[in-house]
XYZ file of C-alpha atoms in Angstrom:
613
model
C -27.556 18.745 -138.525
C -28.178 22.560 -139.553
C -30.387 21.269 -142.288
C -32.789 19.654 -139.432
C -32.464 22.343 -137.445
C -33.249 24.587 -140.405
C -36.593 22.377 -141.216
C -37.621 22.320 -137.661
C -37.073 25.720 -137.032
C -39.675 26.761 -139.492
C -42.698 25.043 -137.905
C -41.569 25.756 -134.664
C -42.703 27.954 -131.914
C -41.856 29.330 -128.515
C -40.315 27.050 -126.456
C -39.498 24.635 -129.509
C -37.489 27.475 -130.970
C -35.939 28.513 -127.531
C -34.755 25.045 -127.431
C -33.432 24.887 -130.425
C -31.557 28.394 -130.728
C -29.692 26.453 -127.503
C -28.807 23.240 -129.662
C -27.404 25.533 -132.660
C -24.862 26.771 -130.312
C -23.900 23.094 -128.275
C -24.095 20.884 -131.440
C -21.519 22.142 -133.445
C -19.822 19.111 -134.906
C -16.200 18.258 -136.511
C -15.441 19.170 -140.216
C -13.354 17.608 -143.227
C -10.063 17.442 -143.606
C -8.714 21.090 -145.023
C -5.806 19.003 -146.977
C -3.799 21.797 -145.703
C -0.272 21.801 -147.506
C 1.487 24.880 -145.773
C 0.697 24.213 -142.145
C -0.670 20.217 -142.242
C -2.962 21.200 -139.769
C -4.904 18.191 -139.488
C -1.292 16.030 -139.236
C -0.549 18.080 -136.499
C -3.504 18.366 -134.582
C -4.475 14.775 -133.318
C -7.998 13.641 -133.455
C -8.029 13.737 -129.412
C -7.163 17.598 -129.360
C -9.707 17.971 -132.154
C -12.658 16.432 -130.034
C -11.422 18.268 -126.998
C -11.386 21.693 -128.790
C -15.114 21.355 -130.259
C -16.284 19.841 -126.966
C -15.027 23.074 -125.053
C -16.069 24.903 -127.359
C -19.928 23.457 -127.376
C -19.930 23.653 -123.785
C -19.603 27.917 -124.015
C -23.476 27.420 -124.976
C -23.796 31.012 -125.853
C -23.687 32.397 -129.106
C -21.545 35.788 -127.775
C -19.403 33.672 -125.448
C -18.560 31.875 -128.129
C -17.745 34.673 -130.339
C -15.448 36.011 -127.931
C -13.727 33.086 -127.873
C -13.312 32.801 -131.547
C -12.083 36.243 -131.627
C -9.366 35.636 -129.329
C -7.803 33.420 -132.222
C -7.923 35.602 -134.596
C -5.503 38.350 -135.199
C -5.763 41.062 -137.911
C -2.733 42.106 -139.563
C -2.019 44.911 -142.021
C -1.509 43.698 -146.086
C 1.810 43.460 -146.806
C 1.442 43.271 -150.534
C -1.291 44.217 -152.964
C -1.779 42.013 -156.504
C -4.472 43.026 -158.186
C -5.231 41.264 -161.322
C -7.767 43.813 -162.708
C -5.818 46.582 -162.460
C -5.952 49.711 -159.375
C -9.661 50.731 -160.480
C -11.954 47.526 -160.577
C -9.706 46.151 -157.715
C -11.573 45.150 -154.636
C -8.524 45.258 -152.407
C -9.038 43.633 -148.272
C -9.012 45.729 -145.127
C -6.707 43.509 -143.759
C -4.685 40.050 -143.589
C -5.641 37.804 -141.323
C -3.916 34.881 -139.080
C -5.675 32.123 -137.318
C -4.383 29.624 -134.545
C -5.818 26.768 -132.300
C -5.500 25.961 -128.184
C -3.512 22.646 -128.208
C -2.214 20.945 -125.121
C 1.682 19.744 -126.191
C 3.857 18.014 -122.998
C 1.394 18.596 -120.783
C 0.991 22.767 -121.937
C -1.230 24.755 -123.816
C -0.105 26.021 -126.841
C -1.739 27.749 -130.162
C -1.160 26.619 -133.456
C -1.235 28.471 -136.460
C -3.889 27.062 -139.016
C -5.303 27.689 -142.103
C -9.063 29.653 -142.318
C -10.336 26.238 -143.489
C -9.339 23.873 -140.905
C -10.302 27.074 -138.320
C -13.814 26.682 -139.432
C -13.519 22.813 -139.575
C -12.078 22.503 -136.115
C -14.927 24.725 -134.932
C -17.919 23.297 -136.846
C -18.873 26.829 -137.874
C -19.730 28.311 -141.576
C -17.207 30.760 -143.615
C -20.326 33.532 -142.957
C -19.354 33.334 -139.639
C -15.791 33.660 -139.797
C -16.000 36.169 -141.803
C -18.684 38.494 -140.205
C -16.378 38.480 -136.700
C -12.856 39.226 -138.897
C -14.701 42.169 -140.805
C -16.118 43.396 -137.227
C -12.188 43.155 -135.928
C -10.904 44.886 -139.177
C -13.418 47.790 -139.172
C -14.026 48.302 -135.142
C -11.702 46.170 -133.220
C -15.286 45.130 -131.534
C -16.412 41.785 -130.880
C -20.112 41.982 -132.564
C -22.708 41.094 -130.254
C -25.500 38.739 -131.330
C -28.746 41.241 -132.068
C -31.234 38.819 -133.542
C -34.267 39.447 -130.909
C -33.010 42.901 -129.920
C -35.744 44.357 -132.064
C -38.599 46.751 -130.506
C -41.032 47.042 -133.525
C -42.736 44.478 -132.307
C -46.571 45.014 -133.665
C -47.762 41.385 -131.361
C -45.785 42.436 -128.426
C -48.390 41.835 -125.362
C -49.516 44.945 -123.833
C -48.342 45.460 -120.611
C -52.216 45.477 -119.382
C -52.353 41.615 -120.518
C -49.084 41.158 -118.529
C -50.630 42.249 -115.255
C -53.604 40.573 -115.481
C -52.252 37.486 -115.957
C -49.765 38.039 -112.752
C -52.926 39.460 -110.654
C -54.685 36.015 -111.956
C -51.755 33.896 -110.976
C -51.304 35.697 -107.318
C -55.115 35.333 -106.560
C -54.549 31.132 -106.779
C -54.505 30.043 -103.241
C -51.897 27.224 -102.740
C -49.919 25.625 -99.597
C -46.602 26.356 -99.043
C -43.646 23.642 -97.939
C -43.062 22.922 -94.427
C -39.774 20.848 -94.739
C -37.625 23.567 -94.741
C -36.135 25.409 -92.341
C -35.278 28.332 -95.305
C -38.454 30.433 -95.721
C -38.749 29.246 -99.538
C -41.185 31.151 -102.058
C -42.834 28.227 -103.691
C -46.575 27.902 -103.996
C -47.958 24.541 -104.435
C -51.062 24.255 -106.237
C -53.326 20.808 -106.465
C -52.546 18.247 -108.671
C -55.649 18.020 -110.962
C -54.382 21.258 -112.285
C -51.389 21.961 -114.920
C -50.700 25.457 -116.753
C -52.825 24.565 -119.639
C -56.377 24.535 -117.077
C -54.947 27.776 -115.830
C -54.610 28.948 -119.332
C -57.960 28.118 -119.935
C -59.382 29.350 -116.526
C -57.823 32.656 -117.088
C -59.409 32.980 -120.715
C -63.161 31.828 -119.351
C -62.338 34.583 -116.572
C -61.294 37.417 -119.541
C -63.193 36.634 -122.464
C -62.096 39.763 -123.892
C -58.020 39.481 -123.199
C -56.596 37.166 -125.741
C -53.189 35.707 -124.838
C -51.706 32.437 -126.266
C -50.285 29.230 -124.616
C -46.638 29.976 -125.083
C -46.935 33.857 -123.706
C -49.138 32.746 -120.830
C -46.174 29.593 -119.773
C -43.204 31.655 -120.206
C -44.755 34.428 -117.649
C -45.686 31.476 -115.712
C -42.348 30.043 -115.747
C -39.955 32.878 -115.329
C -41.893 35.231 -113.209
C -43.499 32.862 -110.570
C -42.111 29.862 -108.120
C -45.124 27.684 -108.820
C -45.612 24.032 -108.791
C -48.133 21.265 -109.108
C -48.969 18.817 -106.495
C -49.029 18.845 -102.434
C -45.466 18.055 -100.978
C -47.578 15.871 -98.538
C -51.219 16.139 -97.000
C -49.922 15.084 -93.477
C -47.758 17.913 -91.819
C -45.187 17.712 -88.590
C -47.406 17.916 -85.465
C -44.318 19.848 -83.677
C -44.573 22.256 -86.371
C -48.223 22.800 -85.679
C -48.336 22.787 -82.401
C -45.167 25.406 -82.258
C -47.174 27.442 -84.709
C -50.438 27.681 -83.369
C -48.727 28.356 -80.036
C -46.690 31.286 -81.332
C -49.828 32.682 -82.860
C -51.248 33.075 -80.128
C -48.632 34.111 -77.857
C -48.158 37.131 -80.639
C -51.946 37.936 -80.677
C -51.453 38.193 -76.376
C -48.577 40.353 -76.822
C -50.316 42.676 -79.206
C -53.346 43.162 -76.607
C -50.707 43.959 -73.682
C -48.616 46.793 -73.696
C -45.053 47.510 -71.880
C -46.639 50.124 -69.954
C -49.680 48.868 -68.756
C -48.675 45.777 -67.495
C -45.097 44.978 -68.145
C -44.502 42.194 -65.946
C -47.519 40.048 -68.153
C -45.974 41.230 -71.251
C -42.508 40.190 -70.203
C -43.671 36.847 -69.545
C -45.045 36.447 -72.578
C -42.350 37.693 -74.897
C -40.090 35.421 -72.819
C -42.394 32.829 -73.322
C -42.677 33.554 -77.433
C -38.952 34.163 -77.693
C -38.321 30.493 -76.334
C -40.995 29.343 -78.528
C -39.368 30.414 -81.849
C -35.799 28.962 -80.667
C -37.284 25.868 -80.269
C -39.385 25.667 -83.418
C -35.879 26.848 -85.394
C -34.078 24.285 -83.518
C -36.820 21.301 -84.404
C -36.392 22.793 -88.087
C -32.651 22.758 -88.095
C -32.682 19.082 -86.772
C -35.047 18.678 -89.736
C -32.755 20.505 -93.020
C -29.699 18.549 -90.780
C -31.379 15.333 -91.760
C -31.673 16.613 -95.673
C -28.035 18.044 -95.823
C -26.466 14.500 -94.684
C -28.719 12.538 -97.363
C -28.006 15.184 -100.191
C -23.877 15.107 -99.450
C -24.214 10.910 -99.310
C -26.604 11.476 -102.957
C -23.327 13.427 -104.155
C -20.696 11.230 -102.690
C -22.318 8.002 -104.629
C -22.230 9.565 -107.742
C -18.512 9.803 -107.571
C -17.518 6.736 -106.175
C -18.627 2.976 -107.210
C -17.470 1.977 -103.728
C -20.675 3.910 -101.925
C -23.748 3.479 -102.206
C -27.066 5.695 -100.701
C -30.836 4.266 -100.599
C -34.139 5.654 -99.056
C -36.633 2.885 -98.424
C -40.055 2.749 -96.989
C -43.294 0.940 -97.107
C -45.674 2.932 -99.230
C -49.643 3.179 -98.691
C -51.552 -0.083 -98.814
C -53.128 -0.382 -102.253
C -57.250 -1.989 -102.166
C -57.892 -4.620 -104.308
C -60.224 -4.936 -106.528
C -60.502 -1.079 -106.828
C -63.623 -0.490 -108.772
C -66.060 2.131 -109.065
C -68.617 0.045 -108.030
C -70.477 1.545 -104.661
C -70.281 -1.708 -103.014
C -66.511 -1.291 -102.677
C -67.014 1.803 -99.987
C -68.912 -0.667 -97.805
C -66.881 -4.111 -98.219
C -63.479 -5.038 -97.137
C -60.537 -5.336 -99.994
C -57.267 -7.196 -99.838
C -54.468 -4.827 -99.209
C -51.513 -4.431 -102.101
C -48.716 -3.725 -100.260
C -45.687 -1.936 -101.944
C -42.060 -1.494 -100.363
C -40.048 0.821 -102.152
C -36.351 1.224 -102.342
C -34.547 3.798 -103.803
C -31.120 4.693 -105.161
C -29.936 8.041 -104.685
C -27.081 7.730 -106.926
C -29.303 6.944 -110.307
C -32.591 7.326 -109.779
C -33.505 3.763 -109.801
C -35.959 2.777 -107.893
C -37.129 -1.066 -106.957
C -40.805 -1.885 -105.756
C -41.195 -5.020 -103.884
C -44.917 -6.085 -104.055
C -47.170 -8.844 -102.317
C -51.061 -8.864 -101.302
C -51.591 -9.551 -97.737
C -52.064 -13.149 -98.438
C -47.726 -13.434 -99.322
C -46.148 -11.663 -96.298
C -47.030 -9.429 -93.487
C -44.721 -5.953 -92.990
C -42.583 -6.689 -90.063
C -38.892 -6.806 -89.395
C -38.465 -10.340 -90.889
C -40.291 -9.259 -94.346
C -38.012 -6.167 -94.527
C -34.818 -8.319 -93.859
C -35.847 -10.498 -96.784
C -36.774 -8.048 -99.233
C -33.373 -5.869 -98.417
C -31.436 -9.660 -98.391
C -32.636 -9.647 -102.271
C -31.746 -6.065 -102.712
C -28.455 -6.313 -101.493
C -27.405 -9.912 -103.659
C -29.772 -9.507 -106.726
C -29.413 -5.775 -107.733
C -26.842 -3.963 -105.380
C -23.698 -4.032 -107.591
C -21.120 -5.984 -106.040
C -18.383 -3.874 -105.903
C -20.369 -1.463 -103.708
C -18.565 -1.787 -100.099
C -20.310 0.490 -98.334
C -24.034 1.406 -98.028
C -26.151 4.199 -96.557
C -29.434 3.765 -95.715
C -32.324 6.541 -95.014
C -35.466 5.274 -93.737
C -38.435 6.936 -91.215
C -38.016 5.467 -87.444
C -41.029 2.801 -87.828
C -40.342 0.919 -84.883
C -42.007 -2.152 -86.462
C -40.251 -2.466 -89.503
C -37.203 -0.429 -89.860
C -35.817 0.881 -86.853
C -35.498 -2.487 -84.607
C -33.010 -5.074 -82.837
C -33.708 -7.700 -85.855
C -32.805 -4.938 -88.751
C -30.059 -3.735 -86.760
C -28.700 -7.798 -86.127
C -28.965 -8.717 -90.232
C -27.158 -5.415 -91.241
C -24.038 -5.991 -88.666
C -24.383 -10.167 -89.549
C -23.511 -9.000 -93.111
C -21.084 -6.529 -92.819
C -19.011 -8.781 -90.031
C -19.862 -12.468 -91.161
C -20.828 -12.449 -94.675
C -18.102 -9.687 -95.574
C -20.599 -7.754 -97.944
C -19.629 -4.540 -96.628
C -16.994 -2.713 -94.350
C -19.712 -0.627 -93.511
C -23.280 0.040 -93.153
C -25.049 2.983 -91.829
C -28.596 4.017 -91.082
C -29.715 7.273 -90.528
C -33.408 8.122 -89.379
C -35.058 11.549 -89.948
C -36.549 13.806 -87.362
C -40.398 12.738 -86.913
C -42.706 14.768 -89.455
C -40.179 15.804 -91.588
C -39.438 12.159 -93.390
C -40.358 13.061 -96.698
C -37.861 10.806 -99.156
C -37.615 9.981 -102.420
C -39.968 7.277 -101.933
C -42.252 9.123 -101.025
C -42.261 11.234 -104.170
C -41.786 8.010 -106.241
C -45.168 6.552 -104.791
C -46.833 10.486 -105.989
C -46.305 9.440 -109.601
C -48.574 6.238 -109.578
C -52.063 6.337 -109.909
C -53.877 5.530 -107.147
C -57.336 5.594 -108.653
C -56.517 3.581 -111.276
C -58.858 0.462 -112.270
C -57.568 -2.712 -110.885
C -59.068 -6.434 -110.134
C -55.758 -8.029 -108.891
C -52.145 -7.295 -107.638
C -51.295 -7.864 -111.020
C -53.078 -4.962 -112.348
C -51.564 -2.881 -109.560
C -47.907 -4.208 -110.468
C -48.705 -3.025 -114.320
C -49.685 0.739 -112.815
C -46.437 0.446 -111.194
C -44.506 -0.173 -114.317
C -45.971 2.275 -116.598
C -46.018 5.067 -113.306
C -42.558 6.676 -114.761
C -40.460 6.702 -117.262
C -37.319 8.956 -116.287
C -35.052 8.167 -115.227
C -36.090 5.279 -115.997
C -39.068 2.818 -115.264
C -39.886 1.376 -111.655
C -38.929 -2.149 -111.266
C -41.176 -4.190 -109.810
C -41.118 -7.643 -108.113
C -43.656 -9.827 -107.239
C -42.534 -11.464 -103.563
C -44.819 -14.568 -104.427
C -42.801 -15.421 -107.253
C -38.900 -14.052 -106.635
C -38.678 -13.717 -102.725
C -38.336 -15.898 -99.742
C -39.543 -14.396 -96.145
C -37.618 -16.133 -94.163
C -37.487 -16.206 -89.729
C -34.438 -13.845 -89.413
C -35.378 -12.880 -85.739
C -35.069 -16.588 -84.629
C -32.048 -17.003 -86.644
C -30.136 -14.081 -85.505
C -31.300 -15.133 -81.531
C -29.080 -17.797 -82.126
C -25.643 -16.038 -83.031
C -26.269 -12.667 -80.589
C -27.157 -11.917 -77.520
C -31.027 -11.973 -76.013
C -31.041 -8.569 -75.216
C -29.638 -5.622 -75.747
C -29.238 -2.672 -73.590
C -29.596 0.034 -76.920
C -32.477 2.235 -76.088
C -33.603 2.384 -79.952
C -36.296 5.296 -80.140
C -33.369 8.277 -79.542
C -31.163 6.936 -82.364
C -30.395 8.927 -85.128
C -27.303 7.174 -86.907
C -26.196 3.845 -85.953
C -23.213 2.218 -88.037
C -21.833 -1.234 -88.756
C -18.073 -1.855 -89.239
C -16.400 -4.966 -90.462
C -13.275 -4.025 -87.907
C -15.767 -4.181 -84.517
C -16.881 -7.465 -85.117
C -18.374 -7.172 -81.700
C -19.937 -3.429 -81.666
C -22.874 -1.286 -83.036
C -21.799 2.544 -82.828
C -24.538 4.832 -82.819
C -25.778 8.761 -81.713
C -29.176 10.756 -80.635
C -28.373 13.556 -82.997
C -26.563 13.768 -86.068
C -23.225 15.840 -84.914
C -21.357 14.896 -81.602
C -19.023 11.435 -81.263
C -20.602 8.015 -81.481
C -21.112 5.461 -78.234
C -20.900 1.980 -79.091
C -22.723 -0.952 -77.521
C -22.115 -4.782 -77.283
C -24.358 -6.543 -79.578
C -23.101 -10.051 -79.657
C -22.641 -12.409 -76.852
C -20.656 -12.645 -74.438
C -17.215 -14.504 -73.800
C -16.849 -17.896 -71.843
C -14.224 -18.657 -69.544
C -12.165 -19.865 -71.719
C -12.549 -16.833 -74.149
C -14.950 -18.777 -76.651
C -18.008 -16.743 -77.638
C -20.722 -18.922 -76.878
C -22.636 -17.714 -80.068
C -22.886 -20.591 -82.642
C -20.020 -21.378 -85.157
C -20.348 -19.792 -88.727
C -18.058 -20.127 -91.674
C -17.305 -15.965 -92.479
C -17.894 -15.119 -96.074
C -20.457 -17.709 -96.031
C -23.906 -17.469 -94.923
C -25.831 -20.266 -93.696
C -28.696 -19.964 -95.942
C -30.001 -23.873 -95.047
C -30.372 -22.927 -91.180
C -33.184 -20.331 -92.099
C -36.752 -21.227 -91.612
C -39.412 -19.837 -93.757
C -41.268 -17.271 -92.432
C -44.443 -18.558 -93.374
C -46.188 -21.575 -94.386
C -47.988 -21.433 -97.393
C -50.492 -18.383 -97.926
C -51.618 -16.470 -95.144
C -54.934 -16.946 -94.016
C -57.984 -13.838 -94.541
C -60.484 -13.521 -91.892
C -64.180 -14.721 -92.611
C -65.834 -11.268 -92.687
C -62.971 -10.042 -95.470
C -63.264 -12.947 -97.405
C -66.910 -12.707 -97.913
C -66.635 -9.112 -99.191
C -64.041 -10.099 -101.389
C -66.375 -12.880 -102.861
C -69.319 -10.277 -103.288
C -67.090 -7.546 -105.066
C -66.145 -10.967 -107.403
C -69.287 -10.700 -109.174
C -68.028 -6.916 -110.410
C -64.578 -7.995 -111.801
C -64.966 -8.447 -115.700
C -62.101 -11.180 -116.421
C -62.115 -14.720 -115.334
C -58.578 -14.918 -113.916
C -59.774 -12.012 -111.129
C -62.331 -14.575 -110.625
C -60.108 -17.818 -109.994
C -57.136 -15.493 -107.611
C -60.018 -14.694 -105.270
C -61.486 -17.845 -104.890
C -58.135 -19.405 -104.439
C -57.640 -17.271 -101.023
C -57.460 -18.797 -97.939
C -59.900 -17.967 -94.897
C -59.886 -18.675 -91.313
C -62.783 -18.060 -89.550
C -60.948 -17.785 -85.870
C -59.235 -14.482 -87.623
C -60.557 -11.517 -86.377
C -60.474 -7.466 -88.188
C -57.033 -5.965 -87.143
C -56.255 -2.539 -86.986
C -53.503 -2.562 -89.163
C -55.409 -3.910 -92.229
C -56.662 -0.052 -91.988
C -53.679 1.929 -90.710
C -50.155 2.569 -92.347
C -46.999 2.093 -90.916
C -46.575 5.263 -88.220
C -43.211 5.938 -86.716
C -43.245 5.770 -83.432
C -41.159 7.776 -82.063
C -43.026 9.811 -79.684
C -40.777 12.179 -77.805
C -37.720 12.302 -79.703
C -37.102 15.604 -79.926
């Protein structure tokens, strides 16, 4: 391991030798056997206490830390007997004798064992250079040494301090957004994403032809003096936020034009008025980190336990298809590629669920199908209870039909003993899938949803890759709003749009619990039907542990139908697609002519809670 380490180290520079002066220090690894005959030190340390010593002793990290703690087993002693064999003059007698010992744990306590100087430095994984630089420091100081390598200051490349600060006046003068998700006044500057440290290392050099400064130098000031990154958060922002901002703007530009003096009963108005504006802008903002401080304690809870498990999920942007350069595209209608993403918090893994508008629409019924795959094909099975995060999209996510399918499985099918859903506060939704959907290419060069699915594969790599279904092939929408009907009530008296958490447990059979804000105690409703006379619940029998899979209906019938005008443009952009296969999926589509254009071939899914706050 040195030896690479060594080799690398010699062709390496900056960061690569940053990175490896860490991995000399954590990759210390287990020695031979010292064949010890006084102390049997490898008999009586077991190969468990072995790995746990050189594991503890990796994790230090730091060359000094690390020396300290070496020192700490090593005691100097005076020499109680001198035997030269070359006589008093061309003797080289020692300062000192020296003992060495080892941290074992023995019935549950930590002892230290004496050892020999070989198995010390076996135990360790350290050279006899080492051992012996920190005894001779102990000997002639009684000093732990400190690591100087670096310390140096005749340094004849050292960048002059007038490179320094034009760099950091270059870097200040970029004009970036700042975050709006947080209610902590955070430092970091987000620049576009079409730009990465080595354009700005280039920029600044076409700026200061004269001022020579390499890669490495320019990155590390980058890195360690400035909160920097690359990328938007999001192009959308809260509309409270706004509107509370521009308000107090101008409410501050009022107050500055009136004095106390001159008219004090207009300026008391108006700092009344801006004082209640700023509590409730820091109270919309606290709902808003409230929201992020439940998801990130459920992220943490799921990594300890197999029990508990956290998603995000949320319909990402539509895709068009074909998406070609061509300039008829901008004028003629393309098939949306629609992609609904799931995410779990406790790995990283994150599933993409994909169909054309020709599979599935994106209603309640397509989510309940897609998360009825989720939850049987890749949740693992001995996961008991789930947390969901998802935006309030009244459509898909937060609605009666969701709400039925989560508390059929938790108190008929026995998946879970419990299910919750939590819902962020409007304009401040911004999840994981939403940063997983910033990683794929939008501009990419497609002819089919195929094409789009292999952008999706190749979008990321760590954790690890996106998986991505195709819906044609591996789901089936089925009618879970009709079904449900059946087995609850017709309506329910739950006013959804307030909701912030709403839970399903397998010991209320017969209740939903939910709350408007995300403290406070929980109400619960009656979600299935009522009792007869005779204290039968009229719902429909069902065998529990068992769901009735046959009594679903699909949701559709075959492929969905694509109005005239769309499938016309779709034909014309054919004649731009370059393989034959794009040709054959886009004569294959179905058309109705009675279809008209709807509005939500063009427009996302929007949450629509209005006035929640």
């Amino acid at each position: 391991m040195d030896c690479e380490l060594s080799e690398l180290s010699s062709s390496s520079d900056g960061r690569e030798r940053d990175v490896l002066k860490k991995l000399r220090a954590t990759t210390h690894e287990l020695g031979p056997d010292c064949n010890c005959k006084r102390y049997r030190c490898f008999e009586n340390i077991s190969v468990e206490e072995r790995t746990r010593i050189i594991r503890e002793f990796n994790n230090l990290g730091n060359y000094n830390d690390q020396s300290k703690y070496l020192c700490g087993l090593i005691t100097v002693l005076p020499v109680m007997r001198r035997r030269s064999r070359f006589g008093d003059d061309n003797a080289q007698y020692n300062l000192a004798s020296y003992a060495y010992r080892v941290r074992v744990f023995c019935d549950g306590k930590l002892e230290d064992k004496s050892v020999c100087v070989k198995a010390f430095i076996s135990i360790h994984g350290i050279s006899a250079k080492r051992v012996q630089t920190l005894r001779e420091s102990l000997a002639t100081t009684g000093v732990i040494p400190i690591d100087k390598r670096g310390k140096h200051k005749n340094r004849p490349r050292k960048l002059s301090d007038e490179i320094v600060n034009k760099v950091e006046g270059f870097l200040k003068s970029l004009k970036g957004r700042k975050s709006h998700y947080s209610l902590k006044d955070s430092n970091k500057t987000y620049l576009p994403d079409n730009l990465n440290i080595k354009k700005l290392h280039s920029m600044f050099e076409n700026k200061n032809p004269g001022q020579k400064i390499s890669y490495e130098s320019f990155r590390n000031i980058f890195e360690t003096k400035f909160n920097i990154n690359f990328g938007y958060p999001r192009k959308d922002t809260c509309g409270t936020c706004d509107s509370l901002k521009a308000e107090i703007a101008t409410l501050t530009e009022k107050l500055k034009n009136t004095t106390p003096t001159s008219a004090p009963l207009v300026h008391s108005e108006i700092e009344k008025e801006l004082n209640k504006k700023q509590l409730e802008k820091n109270l919309h903002l606290r709902k808003a980190e409230k929201f992020y401080k439940v998801k990130r304690n459920y992220r943490k809870m799921s990594m300890k336990t197999d029990t508990l498990e956290a998603i995000s999920m949320d319909f990402q942007k539509n895709l068009p298809t074909p998406n070609i350069t061509t300039n008829d595209a901008y004028y003629r209608r393309q098939l949306n590629f629609i992609t609904f993403n799931v995410h779990i918090l406790s790995s990283g893994q994150s599933i993409f669920y994909t169909y054309d508008e020709s599979v599935a629409k994106k209603g309640a019924d397509d989510v309940c199908s897609m998360l009825f795959n989720f939850i049987y094909k890749i949740l693992p099975s001995q996961v008991r209870q789930l947390i969901i995060f998802c935006d309030s999209c009244a459509g898909q996510n937060k609605n009666i039909t969701v709400f039925r399918f989560f508390h059929y499985l938790v108190t008929e099918k026995m998946r879970f003993d419990l299910v919750k859903m939590v819902f962020p506060i409007r304009g401040h939704s911004y999840l994981e899938c939403d940063r997983n959907m910033s990683l794929v290419n939008c501009n990419s060069y497609t002819e089919t949803p195929d094409d789009w699915r292999e952008v999706l594969l190749t979008s990321r790599t760590k954790p690890s890759p996106f998986t991505v279904v195709d819906c044609e092939k591996d789901i089936i929408f089925q009618n879970w709003t009709d079904y449900l009907q059946v087995h609850y009530s017709k309506k329910c008296n739950l006013k959804t749009r307030p909701i912030r958490i709403i839970e399903f447990r397998k010991e209320s059979s017969a209740l939903i619990f939910h709350k408007d804000t995300y403290c406070g105690m929980y109400a619960s409703t009656v979600i299935t039907k009522k009792q007869n006379k005779r204290g039968r619940k009229t719902r429909q029998s069902s065998t529990k542990g068992n769901i009735e899979i046959n009594a679903l209906k699909p949701l559709y019938e075959g492929k969905l139908a694509i109005n005239d005008a769309k499938y016309k443009d779709l034909l014309h952009l054919k004649q731009f697609l370059m393989k034959e296969e794009s040709h054959k999926f886009y004569e294959n589509l179905k058309k109705n002519d009675g279809i008209q254009d709807s509005e939500d071939e063009y427009v996302d899914n929007i949450p629509l809670d209005e006035d929640e706050d």
